mmCIF file with all atom_site columns, C-alpha atoms in Angstrom:
data_model
loop_
_atom_site.group_PDB
_atom_site.id
_atom_site.type_symbol
_atom_site.label_atom_id
_atom_site.label_alt_id
_atom_site.label_comp_id
_atom_site.label_asym_id
_atom_site.label_entity_id
_atom_site.label_seq_id
_atom_site.pdbx_PDB_ins_code
_atom_site.Cartn_x
_atom_site.Cartn_y
_atom_site.Cartn_z
_atom_site.occupancy
_atom_site.B_iso_or_equiv
_atom_site.pdbx_formal_charge
_atom_site.auth_seq_id
_atom_site.auth_comp_id
_atom_site.auth_asym_id
_atom_site.auth_atom_id
_atom_site.pdbx_PDB_model_num
ATOM 1   C CA . MET A 1 1   ? -5.048  4.139   -9.024  1.00 43.00 ? 1   MET A CA 1
ATOM 2   C CA . ARG A 1 2   ? -6.089  0.961   -9.223  1.00 40.00 ? 2   ARG A CA 1
ATOM 3   C CA . LYS A 1 3   ? -3.652  -1.828  -7.665  1.00 39.00 ? 3   LYS A CA 1
ATOM 4   C CA . ASN A 1 4   ? -3.901  -5.400  -7.073  1.00 37.00 ? 4   ASN A CA 1
ATOM 5   C CA . TRP A 1 5   ? -2.261  -5.740  -3.474  1.00 32.00 ? 5   TRP A CA 1
ATOM 6   C CA . LEU A 1 6   ? -3.766  -4.727  -0.642  1.00 29.00 ? 6   LEU A CA 1
ATOM 7   C CA . ALA A 1 7   ? -5.386  -2.103  1.963   1.00 29.00 ? 7   ALA A CA 1
ATOM 8   C CA . ALA A 1 8   ? -6.153  -0.592  5.416   1.00 28.00 ? 8   ALA A CA 1
ATOM 9   C CA . ALA A 1 9   ? -5.497  2.120   8.079   1.00 26.00 ? 9   ALA A CA 1
ATOM 10  C CA . LEU A 1 10  ? -4.482  6.171   8.420   1.00 26.00 ? 10  LEU A CA 1
ATOM 11  C CA . LEU A 1 11  ? -3.863  9.165   10.023  1.00 25.00 ? 11  LEU A CA 1
ATOM 12  C CA . THR A 1 12  ? -3.627  11.944  13.168  1.00 25.00 ? 12  THR A CA 1
ATOM 13  C CA . GLY A 1 13  ? -1.466  12.928  15.930  1.00 28.00 ? 13  GLY A CA 1
ATOM 14  C CA . GLY A 1 14  ? -0.425  13.037  19.074  1.00 27.00 ? 14  GLY A CA 1
ATOM 15  C CA . LEU A 1 15  ? 1.250   15.137  21.692  1.00 27.00 ? 15  LEU A CA 1
ATOM 16  C CA . SER A 1 16  ? -0.380  18.869  22.181  1.00 27.00 ? 16  SER A CA 1
ATOM 17  C CA . LEU A 1 17  ? -1.571  18.977  18.487  1.00 34.00 ? 17  LEU A CA 1
ATOM 18  C CA . GLY A 1 18  ? -3.736  15.956  18.561  1.00 36.00 ? 18  GLY A CA 1
ATOM 19  C CA . GLY A 1 19  ? -6.622  18.362  18.260  1.00 41.00 ? 19  GLY A CA 1
ATOM 20  C CA . CYS A 1 20  ? -5.410  20.139  15.219  1.00 49.00 ? 20  CYS A CA 1
ATOM 21  C CA . ASP A 1 21  ? -7.333  20.123  11.751  1.00 50.00 ? 21  ASP A CA 1
ATOM 22  C CA . LEU A 1 22  ? -5.493  17.233  9.866   1.00 53.00 ? 22  LEU A CA 1
ATOM 23  C CA . ASP A 1 23  ? -6.751  19.030  6.784   1.00 54.00 ? 23  ASP A CA 1
ATOM 24  C CA . ASP A 1 24  ? -4.686  22.379  7.748   1.00 57.00 ? 24  ASP A CA 1
ATOM 25  C CA . ASP A 1 25  ? -1.444  22.218  5.647   1.00 62.00 ? 25  ASP A CA 1
ATOM 26  C CA . LYS A 1 26  ? 0.287   25.248  7.203   1.00 64.00 ? 26  LYS A CA 1
ATOM 27  C CA . TYR A 1 27  ? 0.980   22.339  10.213  1.00 66.00 ? 27  TYR A CA 1
ATOM 28  C CA . TYR A 1 28  ? 3.174   20.363  7.634   1.00 67.00 ? 28  TYR A CA 1
ATOM 29  C CA . LYS A 1 29  ? 5.588   23.096  6.414   1.00 73.00 ? 29  LYS A CA 1
ATOM 30  C CA . TRP A 1 30  ? 7.046   23.951  9.993   1.00 78.00 ? 30  TRP A CA 1
ATOM 31  C CA . LEU A 1 31  ? 6.443   20.572  12.118  1.00 86.00 ? 31  LEU A CA 1
ATOM 32  C CA . PRO A 1 32  ? 8.366   17.142  11.623  1.00 91.00 ? 32  PRO A CA 1
ATOM 33  C CA . SER A 1 33  ? 5.871   14.841  9.405   1.00 91.00 ? 33  SER A CA 1
ATOM 34  C CA . GLY A 1 34  ? 5.622   11.360  7.572   1.00 92.00 ? 34  GLY A CA 1
ATOM 35  C CA . GLU A 1 35  ? 3.086   10.470  5.063   1.00 91.00 ? 35  GLU A CA 1
ATOM 36  C CA . LEU A 1 36  ? 0.759   7.490   4.891   1.00 90.00 ? 36  LEU A CA 1
ATOM 37  C CA . ARG A 1 37  ? -1.574  5.810   2.354   1.00 91.00 ? 37  ARG A CA 1
ATOM 38  C CA . VAL A 1 38  ? -4.142  2.802   2.257   1.00 92.00 ? 38  VAL A CA 1
ATOM 39  C CA . ILE A 1 39  ? -4.645  0.018   -0.151  1.00 93.00 ? 39  ILE A CA 1
ATOM 40  C CA . HIS A 1 40  ? -7.539  -1.697  -0.143  1.00 94.00 ? 40  HIS A CA 1
ATOM 41  C CA . ALA A 1 41  ? -6.654  -5.517  -0.712  1.00 93.00 ? 41  ALA A CA 1
ATOM 42  C CA . SER A 1 42  ? -9.416  -7.751  0.938   1.00 93.00 ? 42  SER A CA 1
ATOM 43  C CA . PRO A 1 43  ? -11.238 -9.360  -2.245  1.00 93.00 ? 43  PRO A CA 1
ATOM 44  C CA . ASP A 1 44  ? -14.370 -9.783  -0.587  1.00 92.00 ? 44  ASP A CA 1
ATOM 45  C CA . ALA A 1 45  ? -15.036 -6.827  1.718   1.00 93.00 ? 45  ALA A CA 1
ATOM 46  C CA . PRO A 1 46  ? -17.168 -3.788  0.446   1.00 94.00 ? 46  PRO A CA 1
ATOM 47  C CA . PRO A 1 47  ? -15.417 -0.161  0.079   1.00 95.00 ? 47  PRO A CA 1
ATOM 48  C CA . VAL A 1 48  ? -14.350 1.231   3.196   1.00 95.00 ? 48  VAL A CA 1
ATOM 49  C CA . ASN A 1 49  ? -13.832 4.506   4.638   1.00 95.00 ? 49  ASN A CA 1
ATOM 50  C CA . VAL A 1 50  ? -10.610 5.083   6.769   1.00 94.00 ? 50  VAL A CA 1
ATOM 51  C CA . LEU A 1 51  ? -11.249 7.395   10.165  1.00 93.00 ? 51  LEU A CA 1
ATOM 52  C CA . ILE A 1 52  ? -8.085  9.013   11.804  1.00 92.00 ? 52  ILE A CA 1
ATOM 53  C CA . ASN A 1 53  ? -8.303  10.314  15.360  1.00 92.00 ? 53  ASN A CA 1
ATOM 54  C CA . GLY A 1 54  ? -12.153 9.877   14.688  1.00 91.00 ? 54  GLY A CA 1
ATOM 55  C CA . GLN A 1 55  ? -11.825 12.205  11.448  1.00 91.00 ? 55  GLN A CA 1
ATOM 56  C CA . THR A 1 56  ? -13.018 10.325  8.239   1.00 92.00 ? 56  THR A CA 1
ATOM 57  C CA . ARG A 1 57  ? -9.843  11.052  5.876   1.00 90.00 ? 57  ARG A CA 1
ATOM 58  C CA . ILE A 1 58  ? -10.489 8.555   3.286   1.00 91.00 ? 58  ILE A CA 1
ATOM 59  C CA . GLU A 1 59  ? -14.042 7.621   1.837   1.00 93.00 ? 59  GLU A CA 1
ATOM 60  C CA . GLY A 1 60  ? -15.255 4.919   -0.572  1.00 94.00 ? 60  GLY A CA 1
ATOM 61  C CA . LEU A 1 61  ? -11.989 3.452   -0.781  1.00 94.00 ? 61  LEU A CA 1
ATOM 62  C CA . ASP A 1 62  ? -12.680 0.272   -3.429  1.00 95.00 ? 62  ASP A CA 1
ATOM 63  C CA . TYR A 1 63  ? -11.094 -3.078  -3.807  1.00 94.00 ? 63  TYR A CA 1
ATOM 64  C CA . GLY A 1 64  ? -8.182  -2.543  -5.469  1.00 91.00 ? 64  GLY A CA 1
ATOM 65  C CA . ASP A 1 65  ? -7.769  0.976   -5.163  1.00 93.00 ? 65  ASP A CA 1
ATOM 66  C CA . ALA A 1 66  ? -4.818  2.912   -3.555  1.00 92.00 ? 66  ALA A CA 1
ATOM 67  C CA . SER A 1 67  ? -5.229  6.187   -1.744  1.00 91.00 ? 67  SER A CA 1
ATOM 68  C CA . PRO A 1 68  ? -2.831  8.925   -2.252  1.00 90.00 ? 68  PRO A CA 1
ATOM 69  C CA . TYR A 1 69  ? -0.159  9.756   0.472   1.00 89.00 ? 69  TYR A CA 1
ATOM 70  C CA . ALA A 1 70  ? -1.762  11.605  3.127   1.00 86.00 ? 70  ALA A CA 1
ATOM 71  C CA . PRO A 1 71  ? 1.156   13.904  5.421   1.00 89.00 ? 71  PRO A CA 1
ATOM 72  C CA . LEU A 1 72  ? 0.689   13.550  8.952   1.00 91.00 ? 72  LEU A CA 1
ATOM 73  C CA . LEU A 1 73  ? 2.487   15.286  11.765  1.00 92.00 ? 73  LEU A CA 1
ATOM 74  C CA . VAL A 1 74  ? 5.021   13.005  13.819  1.00 93.00 ? 74  VAL A CA 1
ATOM 75  C CA . GLY A 1 75  ? 3.130   11.223  16.794  1.00 94.00 ? 75  GLY A CA 1
ATOM 76  C CA . ASN A 1 76  ? 0.912   7.867   17.286  1.00 94.00 ? 76  ASN A CA 1
ATOM 77  C CA . TYR A 1 77  ? -2.654  7.940   15.583  1.00 94.00 ? 77  TYR A CA 1
ATOM 78  C CA . HIS A 1 78  ? -5.433  6.029   15.888  1.00 93.00 ? 78  HIS A CA 1
ATOM 79  C CA . ILE A 1 79  ? -7.255  4.471   12.864  1.00 92.00 ? 79  ILE A CA 1
ATOM 80  C CA . ALA A 1 80  ? -10.426 2.946   12.601  1.00 93.00 ? 80  ALA A CA 1
ATOM 81  C CA . VAL A 1 81  ? -11.296 1.076   8.752   1.00 94.00 ? 81  VAL A CA 1
ATOM 82  C CA . GLU A 1 82  ? -15.273 0.837   8.530   1.00 95.00 ? 82  GLU A CA 1
ATOM 83  C CA . GLY A 1 83  ? -17.036 -1.650  6.045   1.00 94.00 ? 83  GLY A CA 1
ATOM 84  C CA . ILE A 1 84  ? -19.964 0.788   3.686   1.00 94.00 ? 84  ILE A CA 1
ATOM 85  C CA . ILE A 1 85  ? -22.670 -1.704  4.525   1.00 91.00 ? 85  ILE A CA 1
ATOM 86  C CA . PRO A 1 86  ? -26.626 -0.887  4.123   1.00 89.00 ? 86  PRO A CA 1
ATOM 87  C CA . GLY A 1 87  ? -28.406 -0.192  7.462   1.00 86.00 ? 87  GLY A CA 1
ATOM 88  C CA . GLY A 1 88  ? -24.731 1.335   8.735   1.00 86.00 ? 88  GLY A CA 1
ATOM 89  C CA . ASN A 1 89  ? -21.379 0.847   8.596   1.00 91.00 ? 89  ASN A CA 1
ATOM 90  C CA . SER A 1 90  ? -19.224 -1.284  10.721  1.00 90.00 ? 90  SER A CA 1
ATOM 91  C CA . THR A 1 91  ? -15.413 -1.176  11.876  1.00 92.00 ? 91  THR A CA 1
ATOM 92  C CA . VAL A 1 92  ? -13.346 -3.905  10.395  1.00 92.00 ? 92  VAL A CA 1
ATOM 93  C CA . ILE A 1 93  ? -10.132 -2.918  11.394  1.00 92.00 ? 93  ILE A CA 1
ATOM 94  C CA . GLU A 1 94  ? -8.935  -0.808  14.519  1.00 92.00 ? 94  GLU A CA 1
ATOM 95  C CA . VAL A 1 95  ? -5.083  0.163   15.205  1.00 91.00 ? 95  VAL A CA 1
ATOM 96  C CA . GLY A 1 96  ? -4.523  2.269   18.136  1.00 86.00 ? 96  GLY A CA 1
ATOM 97  C CA . ALA A 1 97  ? -1.037  4.164   18.514  1.00 89.00 ? 97  ALA A CA 1
ATOM 98  C CA . PHE A 1 98  ? -0.067  3.400   14.565  1.00 93.00 ? 98  PHE A CA 1
ATOM 99  C CA . PRO A 1 99  ? 3.485   6.031   14.669  1.00 94.00 ? 99  PRO A CA 1
ATOM 100 C CA . ILE A 1 100 ? 4.092   7.885   12.028  1.00 93.00 ? 100 ILE A CA 1
ATOM 101 C CA . THR A 1 101 ? 7.938   8.989   12.204  1.00 95.00 ? 101 THR A CA 1
ATOM 102 C CA . LYS A 1 102 ? 10.127  12.358  10.394  1.00 93.00 ? 102 LYS A CA 1
ATOM 103 C CA . ASN A 1 103 ? 9.991   11.210  6.697   1.00 92.00 ? 103 ASN A CA 1
ATOM 104 C CA . ALA A 1 104 ? 8.363   7.815   7.020   1.00 93.00 ? 104 ALA A CA 1
ATOM 105 C CA . MET A 1 105 ? 5.756   6.680   4.320   1.00 92.00 ? 105 MET A CA 1
ATOM 106 C CA . PRO A 1 106 ? 4.246   3.554   5.329   1.00 93.00 ? 106 PRO A CA 1
ATOM 107 C CA . THR A 1 107 ? 1.665   2.104   3.164   1.00 93.00 ? 107 THR A CA 1
ATOM 108 C CA . VAL A 1 108 ? -1.329  0.253   5.147   1.00 93.00 ? 108 VAL A CA 1
ATOM 109 C CA . LEU A 1 109 ? -2.913  -2.606  3.149   1.00 93.00 ? 109 LEU A CA 1
ATOM 110 C CA . ALA A 1 110 ? -6.183  -4.274  4.243   1.00 93.00 ? 110 ALA A CA 1
ATOM 111 C CA . VAL A 1 111 ? -5.499  -7.949  3.282   1.00 93.00 ? 111 VAL A CA 1
ATOM 112 C CA . ASN A 1 112 ? -7.257  -11.257 3.465   1.00 93.00 ? 112 ASN A CA 1
ATOM 113 C CA . ASN A 1 113 ? -10.927 -12.223 3.309   1.00 93.00 ? 113 ASN A CA 1
ATOM 114 C CA . VAL A 1 114 ? -13.457 -9.994  5.325   1.00 90.00 ? 114 VAL A CA 1
ATOM 115 C CA . SER A 1 115 ? -13.908 -12.836 7.879   1.00 91.00 ? 115 SER A CA 1
ATOM 116 C CA . ALA A 1 116 ? -10.157 -12.664 8.648   1.00 93.00 ? 116 ALA A CA 1
ATOM 117 C CA . ILE A 1 117 ? -9.788  -9.025  7.556   1.00 93.00 ? 117 ILE A CA 1
ATOM 118 C CA . GLU A 1 118 ? -6.145  -7.502  8.983   1.00 93.00 ? 118 GLU A CA 1
ATOM 119 C CA . PRO A 1 119 ? -3.712  -4.556  8.606   1.00 93.00 ? 119 PRO A CA 1
ATOM 120 C CA . LEU A 1 120 ? -0.615  -5.187  6.906   1.00 93.00 ? 120 LEU A CA 1
ATOM 121 C CA . VAL A 1 121 ? 2.212   -2.403  7.278   1.00 94.00 ? 121 VAL A CA 1
ATOM 122 C CA . ILE A 1 122 ? 4.726   -2.078  4.405   1.00 93.00 ? 122 ILE A CA 1
ATOM 123 C CA . THR A 1 123 ? 7.699   0.676   3.756   1.00 92.00 ? 123 THR A CA 1
ATOM 124 C CA . PRO A 1 124 ? 9.194   1.986   0.667   1.00 90.00 ? 124 PRO A CA 1
ATOM 125 C CA . SER A 1 125 ? 12.191  0.191   -0.622  1.00 91.00 ? 125 SER A CA 1
ATOM 126 C CA . ALA A 1 126 ? 15.397  0.714   1.176   1.00 92.00 ? 126 ALA A CA 1
ATOM 127 C CA . ALA A 1 127 ? 17.242  1.358   -2.340  1.00 92.00 ? 127 ALA A CA 1
ATOM 128 C CA . HIS A 1 128 ? 18.212  5.080   -3.784  1.00 92.00 ? 128 HIS A CA 1
ATOM 129 C CA . PRO A 1 129 ? 17.302  5.170   -7.394  1.00 92.00 ? 129 PRO A CA 1
ATOM 130 C CA . GLY A 1 130 ? 18.979  7.037   -10.167 1.00 93.00 ? 130 GLY A CA 1
ATOM 131 C CA . ALA A 1 131 ? 16.934  9.428   -12.140 1.00 94.00 ? 131 ALA A CA 1
ATOM 132 C CA . ASP A 1 132 ? 16.632  6.604   -14.536 1.00 94.00 ? 132 ASP A CA 1
ATOM 133 C CA . GLU A 1 133 ? 15.792  4.286   -11.995 1.00 92.00 ? 133 GLU A CA 1
ATOM 134 C CA . VAL A 1 134 ? 12.331  3.308   -9.782  1.00 91.00 ? 134 VAL A CA 1
ATOM 135 C CA . ALA A 1 135 ? 12.884  0.710   -6.579  1.00 92.00 ? 135 ALA A CA 1
ATOM 136 C CA . LEU A 1 136 ? 10.129  -1.554  -5.729  1.00 88.00 ? 136 LEU A CA 1
ATOM 137 C CA . VAL A 1 137 ? 8.621   -3.108  -3.054  1.00 91.00 ? 137 VAL A CA 1
ATOM 138 C CA . VAL A 1 138 ? 6.179   -6.021  -3.969  1.00 89.00 ? 138 VAL A CA 1
ATOM 139 C CA . THR A 1 139 ? 3.809   -7.550  -1.726  1.00 91.00 ? 139 THR A CA 1
ATOM 140 C CA . HIS A 1 140 ? 1.884   -10.898 -1.889  1.00 91.00 ? 140 HIS A CA 1
ATOM 141 C CA . GLY A 1 141 ? -1.804  -10.256 -1.114  1.00 89.00 ? 141 GLY A CA 1
ATOM 142 C CA . ALA A 1 142 ? -3.732  -12.721 -2.310  1.00 88.00 ? 142 ALA A CA 1
ATOM 143 C CA . PRO A 1 143 ? -5.649  -14.981 0.471   1.00 89.00 ? 143 PRO A CA 1
ATOM 144 C CA . VAL A 1 144 ? -6.084  -18.144 -1.994  1.00 85.00 ? 144 VAL A CA 1
ATOM 145 C CA . ALA A 1 145 ? -2.903  -18.018 -3.310  1.00 84.00 ? 145 ALA A CA 1
ATOM 146 C CA . GLY A 1 146 ? 0.117   -19.772 -1.533  1.00 87.00 ? 146 GLY A CA 1
ATOM 147 C CA . PRO A 1 147 ? 3.890   -19.561 -2.870  1.00 92.00 ? 147 PRO A CA 1
ATOM 148 C CA . VAL A 1 148 ? 4.431   -18.236 -5.863  1.00 92.00 ? 148 VAL A CA 1
ATOM 149 C CA . ASP A 1 149 ? 7.289   -17.575 -8.141  1.00 93.00 ? 149 ASP A CA 1
ATOM 150 C CA . VAL A 1 150 ? 7.312   -13.966 -9.760  1.00 93.00 ? 150 VAL A CA 1
ATOM 151 C CA . TYR A 1 151 ? 8.961   -13.208 -12.922 1.00 92.00 ? 151 TYR A CA 1
ATOM 152 C CA . VAL A 1 152 ? 9.665   -9.682  -14.074 1.00 91.00 ? 152 VAL A CA 1
ATOM 153 C CA . THR A 1 153 ? 10.643  -9.866  -17.841 1.00 91.00 ? 153 THR A CA 1
ATOM 154 C CA . ALA A 1 154 ? 10.070  -7.907  -21.077 1.00 92.00 ? 154 ALA A CA 1
ATOM 155 C CA . PRO A 1 155 ? 6.724   -7.821  -22.214 1.00 92.00 ? 155 PRO A CA 1
ATOM 156 C CA . GLY A 1 156 ? 5.837   -10.938 -24.245 1.00 92.00 ? 156 GLY A CA 1
ATOM 157 C CA . ALA A 1 157 ? 8.705   -13.168 -22.933 1.00 93.00 ? 157 ALA A CA 1
ATOM 158 C CA . ASP A 1 158 ? 8.412   -16.592 -22.347 1.00 93.00 ? 158 ASP A CA 1
ATOM 159 C CA . ILE A 1 159 ? 9.151   -17.625 -18.617 1.00 92.00 ? 159 ILE A CA 1
ATOM 160 C CA . SER A 1 160 ? 9.667   -21.482 -19.711 1.00 90.00 ? 160 SER A CA 1
ATOM 161 C CA . GLY A 1 161 ? 12.732  -22.893 -18.284 1.00 89.00 ? 161 GLY A CA 1
ATOM 162 C CA . ALA A 1 162 ? 13.355  -19.122 -16.644 1.00 91.00 ? 162 ALA A CA 1
ATOM 163 C CA . SER A 1 163 ? 14.544  -18.595 -12.930 1.00 93.00 ? 163 SER A CA 1
ATOM 164 C CA . PRO A 1 164 ? 11.913  -16.486 -11.187 1.00 93.00 ? 164 PRO A CA 1
ATOM 165 C CA . ALA A 1 165 ? 12.981  -13.197 -9.738  1.00 92.00 ? 165 ALA A CA 1
ATOM 166 C CA . PHE A 1 166 ? 11.695  -14.066 -6.559  1.00 91.00 ? 166 PHE A CA 1
ATOM 167 C CA . THR A 1 167 ? 9.227   -16.204 -4.640  1.00 93.00 ? 167 THR A CA 1
ATOM 168 C CA . PHE A 1 168 ? 7.411   -15.440 -1.853  1.00 91.00 ? 168 PHE A CA 1
ATOM 169 C CA . ASP A 1 169 ? 4.008   -16.388 0.324   1.00 94.00 ? 169 ASP A CA 1
ATOM 170 C CA . PHE A 1 170 ? 0.811   -14.500 1.231   1.00 93.00 ? 170 PHE A CA 1
ATOM 171 C CA . LYS A 1 171 ? 1.589   -11.354 3.074   1.00 93.00 ? 171 LYS A CA 1
ATOM 172 C CA . ASP A 1 172 ? 5.542   -11.386 2.733   1.00 93.00 ? 172 ASP A CA 1
ATOM 173 C CA . SER A 1 173 ? 6.847   -8.581  1.165   1.00 93.00 ? 173 SER A CA 1
ATOM 174 C CA . ILE A 1 174 ? 10.195  -7.895  -1.370  1.00 91.00 ? 174 ILE A CA 1
ATOM 175 C CA . ASP A 1 175 ? 12.213  -5.491  -1.543  1.00 92.00 ? 175 ASP A CA 1
ATOM 176 C CA . VAL A 1 176 ? 13.054  -5.675  -5.410  1.00 89.00 ? 176 VAL A CA 1
ATOM 177 C CA . GLY A 1 177 ? 15.695  -2.989  -5.175  1.00 90.00 ? 177 GLY A CA 1
ATOM 178 C CA . ALA A 1 178 ? 16.323  -0.131  -8.118  1.00 92.00 ? 178 ALA A CA 1
ATOM 179 C CA . LEU A 1 179 ? 15.082  -1.182  -11.601 1.00 88.00 ? 179 LEU A CA 1
ATOM 180 C CA . PRO A 1 180 ? 15.829  1.096   -14.678 1.00 91.00 ? 180 PRO A CA 1
ATOM 181 C CA . VAL A 1 181 ? 12.779  2.530   -15.670 1.00 92.00 ? 181 VAL A CA 1
ATOM 182 C CA . GLY A 1 182 ? 10.947  1.082   -19.038 1.00 90.00 ? 182 GLY A CA 1
ATOM 183 C CA . THR A 1 183 ? 8.265   -1.109  -20.031 1.00 93.00 ? 183 THR A CA 1
ATOM 184 C CA . VAL A 1 184 ? 8.538   -4.651  -17.935 1.00 91.00 ? 184 VAL A CA 1
ATOM 185 C CA . GLU A 1 185 ? 5.878   -7.497  -17.378 1.00 91.00 ? 185 GLU A CA 1
ATOM 186 C CA . LEU A 1 186 ? 5.355   -9.138  -14.149 1.00 90.00 ? 186 LEU A CA 1
ATOM 187 C CA . GLN A 1 187 ? 4.319   -12.893 -14.404 1.00 91.00 ? 187 GLN A CA 1
ATOM 188 C CA . VAL A 1 188 ? 3.202   -14.875 -11.425 1.00 92.00 ? 188 VAL A CA 1
ATOM 189 C CA . ALA A 1 189 ? 3.463   -18.911 -11.542 1.00 92.00 ? 189 ALA A CA 1
ATOM 190 C CA . VAL A 1 190 ? 2.148   -21.519 -9.341  1.00 91.00 ? 190 VAL A CA 1
ATOM 191 C CA . SER A 1 191 ? 3.769   -24.804 -9.932  1.00 85.00 ? 191 SER A CA 1
ATOM 192 C CA . ASP A 1 192 ? 5.440   -23.748 -13.416 1.00 84.00 ? 192 ASP A CA 1
ATOM 193 C CA . THR A 1 193 ? 1.571   -22.946 -14.032 1.00 89.00 ? 193 THR A CA 1
ATOM 194 C CA . LEU A 1 194 ? 1.117   -19.200 -15.391 1.00 91.00 ? 194 LEU A CA 1
ATOM 195 C CA . VAL A 1 195 ? -1.819  -17.411 -12.768 1.00 89.00 ? 195 VAL A CA 1
ATOM 196 C CA . TYR A 1 196 ? -1.360  -13.905 -13.545 1.00 89.00 ? 196 TYR A CA 1
ATOM 197 C CA . ASN A 1 197 ? 0.541   -11.745 -16.076 1.00 90.00 ? 197 ASN A CA 1
ATOM 198 C CA . SER A 1 198 ? 0.170   -7.967  -15.781 1.00 89.00 ? 198 SER A CA 1
ATOM 199 C CA . GLY A 1 199 ? 0.392   -7.371  -19.383 1.00 92.00 ? 199 GLY A CA 1
ATOM 200 C CA . PRO A 1 200 ? 3.035   -4.139  -19.893 1.00 93.00 ? 200 PRO A CA 1
ATOM 201 C CA . VAL A 1 201 ? 3.568   -2.167  -17.522 1.00 90.00 ? 201 VAL A CA 1
ATOM 202 C CA . ASP A 1 202 ? 5.575   1.354   -18.351 1.00 92.00 ? 202 ASP A CA 1
ATOM 203 C CA . LEU A 1 203 ? 7.846   2.297   -15.100 1.00 90.00 ? 203 LEU A CA 1
ATOM 204 C CA . SER A 1 204 ? 8.912   5.772   -16.669 1.00 91.00 ? 204 SER A CA 1
ATOM 205 C CA . ALA A 1 205 ? 6.381   7.583   -15.044 1.00 91.00 ? 205 ALA A CA 1
ATOM 206 C CA . PHE A 1 206 ? 7.748   6.423   -11.671 1.00 90.00 ? 206 PHE A CA 1
ATOM 207 C CA . ALA A 1 207 ? 11.321  7.810   -12.620 1.00 92.00 ? 207 ALA A CA 1
ATOM 208 C CA . GLY A 1 208 ? 13.459  8.385   -9.372  1.00 92.00 ? 208 GLY A CA 1
ATOM 209 C CA . GLN A 1 209 ? 10.860  7.215   -6.894  1.00 89.00 ? 209 GLN A CA 1
ATOM 210 C CA . ARG A 1 210 ? 10.724  4.807   -4.269  1.00 86.00 ? 210 ARG A CA 1
ATOM 211 C CA . LEU A 1 211 ? 7.292   2.497   -4.317  1.00 79.00 ? 211 LEU A CA 1
#
């Protein structure tokens, strides 16, 4: 899945189960667990691998890519993100004691340029969408941009004279709440100058979900 947002860390647990095989699904059927995904949002960083408690759980995640959600038992995890570079991979992000709580669904984004790469943790929307809605959290992950105005419009709508849905700065996250499913367009402006247009985005496939 391609995303123009952000990426970083992941998985594996504490307690007496710290040595369990993280790929063994049977543990997640009867023990408390959460889920975690990673988004690579560092524009000049190479593809990365993500290691949880020393095990490689995500391989070759490239800029703009998001991993699927991965199940993790409740506990604390050591997460390392390594850049894939010639001559040997290099750890660029390391997080100790990353907590996973019951039913949690955090997303870790690796943000900023590679010289200042850092993890940014976001959580799903607090809204509870209906069957014909989707709940969204939007994160500003572009290090070259400062504050921006974001417009959520019908496809092709003119934003001249319109008020933005919200304004935020680099590394800010906004819980947009529940929106009706359908096709929308995200337009981003800096000082009234349009700098990004998503084109039509069909949200119907995410009906009833929190993103």
